[in-house]
Short mmCIF file of C-alpha atoms in Angstrom, two decimals:
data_model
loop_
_atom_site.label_atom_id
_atom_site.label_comp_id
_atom_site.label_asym_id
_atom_site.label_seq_id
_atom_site.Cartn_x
_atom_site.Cartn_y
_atom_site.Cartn_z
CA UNK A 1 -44.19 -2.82 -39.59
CA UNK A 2 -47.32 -0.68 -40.26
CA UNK A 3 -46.23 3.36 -39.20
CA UNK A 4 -48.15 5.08 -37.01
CA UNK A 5 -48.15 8.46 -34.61
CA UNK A 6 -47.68 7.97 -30.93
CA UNK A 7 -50.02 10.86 -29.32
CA UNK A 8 -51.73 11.08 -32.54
CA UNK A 9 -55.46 10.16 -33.14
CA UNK A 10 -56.97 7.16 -35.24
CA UNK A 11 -59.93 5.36 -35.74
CA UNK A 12 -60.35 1.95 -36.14
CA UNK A 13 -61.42 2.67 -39.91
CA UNK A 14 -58.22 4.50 -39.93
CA UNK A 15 -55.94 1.52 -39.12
CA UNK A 16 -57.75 -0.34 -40.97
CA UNK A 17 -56.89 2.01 -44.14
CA UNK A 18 -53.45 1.95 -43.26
CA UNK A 19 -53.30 -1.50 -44.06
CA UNK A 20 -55.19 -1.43 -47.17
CA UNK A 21 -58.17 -3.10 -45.56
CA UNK A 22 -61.91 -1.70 -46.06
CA UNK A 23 -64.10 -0.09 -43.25
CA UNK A 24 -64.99 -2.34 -40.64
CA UNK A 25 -68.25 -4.37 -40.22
CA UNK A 26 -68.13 -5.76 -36.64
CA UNK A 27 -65.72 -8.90 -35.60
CA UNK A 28 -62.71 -8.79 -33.90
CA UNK A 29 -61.99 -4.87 -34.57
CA UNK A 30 -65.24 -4.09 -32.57
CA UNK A 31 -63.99 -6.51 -29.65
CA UNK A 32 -60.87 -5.36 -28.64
CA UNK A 33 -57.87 -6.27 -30.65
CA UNK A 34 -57.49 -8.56 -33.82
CA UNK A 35 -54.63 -9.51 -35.78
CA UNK A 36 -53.47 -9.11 -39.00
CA UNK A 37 -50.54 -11.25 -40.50
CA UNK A 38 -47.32 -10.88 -38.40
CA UNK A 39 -49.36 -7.16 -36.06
CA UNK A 40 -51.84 -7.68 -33.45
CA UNK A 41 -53.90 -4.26 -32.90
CA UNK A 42 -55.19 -3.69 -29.31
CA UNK A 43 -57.91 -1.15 -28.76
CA UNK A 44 -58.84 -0.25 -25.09
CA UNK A 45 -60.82 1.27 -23.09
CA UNK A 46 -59.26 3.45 -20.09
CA UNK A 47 -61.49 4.82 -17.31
CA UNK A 48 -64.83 3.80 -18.89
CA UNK A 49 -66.74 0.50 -19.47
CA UNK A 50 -66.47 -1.27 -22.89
CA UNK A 51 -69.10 -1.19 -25.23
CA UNK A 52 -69.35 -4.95 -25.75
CA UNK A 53 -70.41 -5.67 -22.11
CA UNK A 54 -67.48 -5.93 -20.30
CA UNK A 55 -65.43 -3.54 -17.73
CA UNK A 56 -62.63 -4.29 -16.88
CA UNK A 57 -60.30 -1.74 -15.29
CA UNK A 58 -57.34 -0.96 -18.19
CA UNK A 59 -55.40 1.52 -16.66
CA UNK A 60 -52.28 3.30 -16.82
CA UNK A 61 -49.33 3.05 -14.24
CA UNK A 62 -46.51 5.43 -14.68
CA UNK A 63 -45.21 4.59 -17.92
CA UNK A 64 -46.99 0.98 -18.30
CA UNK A 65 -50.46 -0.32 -19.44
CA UNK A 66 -52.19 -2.63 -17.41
CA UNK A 67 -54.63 -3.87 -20.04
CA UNK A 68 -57.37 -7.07 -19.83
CA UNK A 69 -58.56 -8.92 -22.51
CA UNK A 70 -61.21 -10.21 -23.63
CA UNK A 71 -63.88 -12.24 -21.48
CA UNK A 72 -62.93 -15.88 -21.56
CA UNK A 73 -58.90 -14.76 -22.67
CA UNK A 74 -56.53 -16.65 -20.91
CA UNK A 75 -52.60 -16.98 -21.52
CA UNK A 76 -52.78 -20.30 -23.78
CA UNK A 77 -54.91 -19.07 -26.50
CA UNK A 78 -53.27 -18.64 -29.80
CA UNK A 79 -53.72 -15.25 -30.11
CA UNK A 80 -52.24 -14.37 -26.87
CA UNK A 81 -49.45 -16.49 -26.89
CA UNK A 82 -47.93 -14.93 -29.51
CA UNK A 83 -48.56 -11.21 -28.14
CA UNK A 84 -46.91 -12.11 -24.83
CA UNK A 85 -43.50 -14.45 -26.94
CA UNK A 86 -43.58 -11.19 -28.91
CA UNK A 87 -43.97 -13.52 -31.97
CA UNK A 88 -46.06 -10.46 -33.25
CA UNK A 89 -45.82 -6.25 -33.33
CA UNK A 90 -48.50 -5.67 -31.34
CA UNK A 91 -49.79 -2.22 -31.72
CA UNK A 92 -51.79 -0.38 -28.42
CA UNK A 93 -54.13 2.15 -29.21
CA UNK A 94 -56.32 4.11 -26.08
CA UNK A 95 -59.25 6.31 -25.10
CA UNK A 96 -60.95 7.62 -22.56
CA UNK A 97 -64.51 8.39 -23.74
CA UNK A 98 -66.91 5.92 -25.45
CA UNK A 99 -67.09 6.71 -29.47
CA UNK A 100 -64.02 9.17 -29.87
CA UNK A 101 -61.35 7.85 -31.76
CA UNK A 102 -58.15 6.03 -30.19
CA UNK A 103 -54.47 7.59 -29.34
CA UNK A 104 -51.67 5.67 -30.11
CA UNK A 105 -49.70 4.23 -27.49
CA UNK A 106 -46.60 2.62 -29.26
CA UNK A 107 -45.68 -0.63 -29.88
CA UNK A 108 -46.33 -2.60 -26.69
CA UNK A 109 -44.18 -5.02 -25.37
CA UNK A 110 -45.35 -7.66 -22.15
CA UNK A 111 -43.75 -7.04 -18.80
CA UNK A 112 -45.98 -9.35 -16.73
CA UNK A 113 -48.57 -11.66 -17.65
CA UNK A 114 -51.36 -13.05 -14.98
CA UNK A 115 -53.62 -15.79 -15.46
CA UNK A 116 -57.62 -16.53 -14.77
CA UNK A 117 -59.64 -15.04 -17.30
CA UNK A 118 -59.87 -13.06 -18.60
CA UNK A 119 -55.93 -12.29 -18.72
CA UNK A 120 -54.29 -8.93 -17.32
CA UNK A 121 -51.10 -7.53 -19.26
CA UNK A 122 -48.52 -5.17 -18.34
CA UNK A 123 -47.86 -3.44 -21.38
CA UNK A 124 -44.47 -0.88 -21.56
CA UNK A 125 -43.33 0.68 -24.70
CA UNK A 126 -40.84 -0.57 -26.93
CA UNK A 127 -38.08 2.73 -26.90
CA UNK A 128 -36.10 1.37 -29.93
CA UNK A 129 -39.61 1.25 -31.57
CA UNK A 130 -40.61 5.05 -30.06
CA UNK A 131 -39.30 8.39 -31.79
CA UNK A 132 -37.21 10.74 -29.42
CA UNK A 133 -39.16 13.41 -28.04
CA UNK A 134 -37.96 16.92 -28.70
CA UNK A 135 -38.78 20.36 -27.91
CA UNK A 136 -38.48 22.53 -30.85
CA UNK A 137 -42.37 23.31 -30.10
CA UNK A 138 -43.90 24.82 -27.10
CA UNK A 139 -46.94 23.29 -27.31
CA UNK A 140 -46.74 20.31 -28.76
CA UNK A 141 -44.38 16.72 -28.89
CA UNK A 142 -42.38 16.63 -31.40
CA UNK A 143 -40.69 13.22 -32.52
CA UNK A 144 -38.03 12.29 -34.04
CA UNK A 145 -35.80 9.18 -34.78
CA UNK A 146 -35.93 6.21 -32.54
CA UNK A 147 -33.33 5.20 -30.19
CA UNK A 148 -31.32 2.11 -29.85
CA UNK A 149 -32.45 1.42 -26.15
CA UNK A 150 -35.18 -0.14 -24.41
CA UNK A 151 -35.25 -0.36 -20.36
CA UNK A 152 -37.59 -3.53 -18.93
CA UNK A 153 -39.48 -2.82 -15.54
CA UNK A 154 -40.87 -5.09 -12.79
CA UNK A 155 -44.56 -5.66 -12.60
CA UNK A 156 -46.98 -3.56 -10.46
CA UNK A 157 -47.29 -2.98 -7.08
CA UNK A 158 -49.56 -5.84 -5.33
CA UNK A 159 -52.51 -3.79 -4.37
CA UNK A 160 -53.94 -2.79 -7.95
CA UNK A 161 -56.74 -0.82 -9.23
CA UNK A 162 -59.06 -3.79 -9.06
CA UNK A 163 -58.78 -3.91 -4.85
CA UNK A 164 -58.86 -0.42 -5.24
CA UNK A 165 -61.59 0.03 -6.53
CA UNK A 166 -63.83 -2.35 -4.66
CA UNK A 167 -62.85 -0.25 -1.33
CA UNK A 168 -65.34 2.07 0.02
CA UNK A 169 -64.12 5.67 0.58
CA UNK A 170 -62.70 8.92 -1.15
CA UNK A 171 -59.96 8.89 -3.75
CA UNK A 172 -57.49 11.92 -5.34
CA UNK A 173 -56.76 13.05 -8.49
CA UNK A 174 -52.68 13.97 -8.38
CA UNK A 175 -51.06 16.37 -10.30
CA UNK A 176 -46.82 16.37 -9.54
CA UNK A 177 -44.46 18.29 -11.25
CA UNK A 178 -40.64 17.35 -11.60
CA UNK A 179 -38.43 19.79 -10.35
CA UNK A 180 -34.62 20.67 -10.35
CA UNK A 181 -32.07 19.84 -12.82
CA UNK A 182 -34.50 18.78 -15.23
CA UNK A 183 -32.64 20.07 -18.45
CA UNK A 184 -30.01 17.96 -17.47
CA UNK A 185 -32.29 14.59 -17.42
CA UNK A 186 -34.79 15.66 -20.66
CA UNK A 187 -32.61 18.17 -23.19
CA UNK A 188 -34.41 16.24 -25.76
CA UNK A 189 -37.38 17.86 -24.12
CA UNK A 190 -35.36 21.12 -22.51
CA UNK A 191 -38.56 21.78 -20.12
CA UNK A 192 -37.08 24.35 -18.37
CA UNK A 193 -35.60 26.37 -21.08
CA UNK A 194 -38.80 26.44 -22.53
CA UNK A 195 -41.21 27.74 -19.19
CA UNK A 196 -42.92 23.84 -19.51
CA UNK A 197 -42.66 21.30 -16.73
CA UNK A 198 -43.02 17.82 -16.98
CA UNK A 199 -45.80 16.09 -15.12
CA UNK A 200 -47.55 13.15 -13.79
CA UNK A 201 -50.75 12.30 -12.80
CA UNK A 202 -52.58 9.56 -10.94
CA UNK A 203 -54.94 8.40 -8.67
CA UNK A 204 -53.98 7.49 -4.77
CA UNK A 205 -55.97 7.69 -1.54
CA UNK A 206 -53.11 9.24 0.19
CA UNK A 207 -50.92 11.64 -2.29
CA UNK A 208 -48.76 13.20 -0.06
CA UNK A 209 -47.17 9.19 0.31
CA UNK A 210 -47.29 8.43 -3.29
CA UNK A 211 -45.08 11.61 -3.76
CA UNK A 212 -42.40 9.67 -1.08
CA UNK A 213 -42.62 6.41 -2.89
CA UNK A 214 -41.81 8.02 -6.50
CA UNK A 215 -38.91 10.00 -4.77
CA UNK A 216 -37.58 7.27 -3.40
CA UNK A 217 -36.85 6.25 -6.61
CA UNK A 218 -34.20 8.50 -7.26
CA UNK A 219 -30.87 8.18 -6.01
CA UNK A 220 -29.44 9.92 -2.89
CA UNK A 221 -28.23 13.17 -3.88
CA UNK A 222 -30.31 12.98 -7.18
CA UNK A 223 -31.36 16.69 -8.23
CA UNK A 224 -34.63 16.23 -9.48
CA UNK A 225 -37.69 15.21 -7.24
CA UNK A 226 -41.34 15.45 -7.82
CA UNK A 227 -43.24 17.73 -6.18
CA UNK A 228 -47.04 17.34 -5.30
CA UNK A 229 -49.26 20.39 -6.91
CA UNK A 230 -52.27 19.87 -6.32
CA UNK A 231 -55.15 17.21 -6.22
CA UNK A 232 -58.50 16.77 -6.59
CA UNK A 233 -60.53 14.72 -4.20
CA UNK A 234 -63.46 12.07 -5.95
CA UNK A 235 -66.20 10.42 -4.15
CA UNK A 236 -64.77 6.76 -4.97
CA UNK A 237 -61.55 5.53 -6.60
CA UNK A 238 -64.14 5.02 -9.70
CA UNK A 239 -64.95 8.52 -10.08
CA UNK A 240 -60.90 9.10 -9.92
CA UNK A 241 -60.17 6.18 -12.63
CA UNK A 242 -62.60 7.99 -15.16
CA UNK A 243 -61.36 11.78 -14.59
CA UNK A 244 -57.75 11.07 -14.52
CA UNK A 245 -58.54 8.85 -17.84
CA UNK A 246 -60.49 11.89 -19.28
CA UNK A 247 -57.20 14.63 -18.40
CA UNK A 248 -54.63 11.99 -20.12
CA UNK A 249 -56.86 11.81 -23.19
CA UNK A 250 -57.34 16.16 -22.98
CA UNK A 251 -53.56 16.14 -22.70
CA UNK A 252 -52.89 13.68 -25.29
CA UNK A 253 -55.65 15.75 -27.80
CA UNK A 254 -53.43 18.84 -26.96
CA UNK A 255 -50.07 17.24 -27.87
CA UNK A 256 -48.88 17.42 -24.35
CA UNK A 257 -49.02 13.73 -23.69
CA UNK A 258 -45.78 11.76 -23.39
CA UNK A 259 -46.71 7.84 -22.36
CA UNK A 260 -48.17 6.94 -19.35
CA UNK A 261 -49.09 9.28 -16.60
CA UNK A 262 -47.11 11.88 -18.05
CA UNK A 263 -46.97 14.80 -19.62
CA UNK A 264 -45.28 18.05 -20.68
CA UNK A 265 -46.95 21.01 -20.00
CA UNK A 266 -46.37 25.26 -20.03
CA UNK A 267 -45.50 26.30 -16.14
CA UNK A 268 -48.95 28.41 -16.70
CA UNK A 269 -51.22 26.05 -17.32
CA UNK A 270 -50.29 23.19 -13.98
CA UNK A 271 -52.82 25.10 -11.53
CA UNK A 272 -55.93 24.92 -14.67
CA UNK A 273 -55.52 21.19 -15.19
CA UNK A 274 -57.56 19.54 -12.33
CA UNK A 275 -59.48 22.74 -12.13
#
């Protein structure tokens, strides 16, 4: 399997010289994902429109990617087929702005499938494949060896970012922190011991709710719990998608990014990020 950086930047041109190929000259690499033997590499799109024509909304929820392909994909292509039997490594690269180069995501693995076309993916990240994060650097994620251990979710709520984004009305920008024994859940990270704070941002209509539903989440007598910081409030859930898109990419560029919606960040910069 072909090495690459999660967090780390690449271009297409630089995949493509990872495998020994030559620059690109349009086809599948300028269309969203292509394979080559036994990897499939997915480049997407979050928070702003393709540049082939379509839009669809890729986003990210919590940890997961909820990706579309192509126009006209469906489930029983070829192609497809094998990314969702995992007959194939399928590599996910993101951005949020048109022309930059890509972060890499990890090596995605399908957690829900739904048909029409074209076809929507729920992609989560393949731990065994993933380094462990560490935090022998305050300002950047460090990784190390993977782990032995992956953990397989449900798929995503029913009301998704498509209905969302066809509704009329304001939308906010979220910024939580986790707070409480958090050295004892991340000492790979040790956020606490190191004046950081692990993160998550979104994009809800009501925050103060979304901060119930992820507490809910943890156990009675759990001590950790997130804690709403602040938010931002956007004309339409549009204008949300494409800013919170733009802070995960600034966060990722910075070496803060973890997966997801989430990041780790020093305790003095959480007020300055939605600012």
């Amino acid at each position: 399997m072909t090495h690459f950086d999660i967090g780390e930047l690449y271009t297409r041109d630089q995949v493509r010289a990872a495998l020994g190929l030559p620059p690109m000259a349009g086809g599948d690499w300028a269309t969203g994902y292509a394979r080559v033997g036994e990897e499939v590499f997915v480049f997407c799109n979050v928070g702003i429109a393709g540049r082939t024509g379509h839009d669809y909304p890729n986003r990210w929820i919590d940890d997961a990617l909820d990706w579309f392909g192509k126009t006209g994909s469906t489930m029983d292509q070829p192609l497809i087929s094998a990314m969702l039997a995992e007959a194939v490594t399928t590599h996910v690269f993101w951005r949020a702005k048109d022309r930059g180069p890509f972060i890499y995501a990890g090596v995605g693995i399908p957690d829900g499938a739904w048909g029409g076309e074209p076809v929507e993916v729920l992609w989560r990240f393949d731990e065994a494949a993933q380094p462990v994060l560490i935090a022998t650097d305050s300002r950047r994620v460090i990784r190390t060896a993977p782990q032995a251990t992956t953990f397989r979710h449900g798929p995503p709520p029913s009301f998704g970012l498509r209905q969302m984004l066809t509704t009329e009305g304001a939308c906010d920008l979220y910024l939580m922190a986790l707070e409480g024994a958090v050295d004892a859940l991340f000492p790979h990270y040790s956020p606490a011991a190191t004046s950081r704070s692990i993160v998550k941002v979104g994009i809800s209509r009501d925050p103060q709710r979304r901060q119930r539903e992820l507490n809910v989440g943890f156990p009675r007598g759990a001590a950790a719990s997130w804690r709403l910081r602040t938010f931002r409030t956007f004309g339409s859930a549009g204008e949300a998608y494409s800013a919170e898109g733009k802070l995960l990419e600034r966060l990722a560029a910075s070496g803060r990014w973890i997966s997801g919606e989430f990041a780790i960040v020093p305790v003095g910069d959480l007020d300055r990020l939605l600012a």
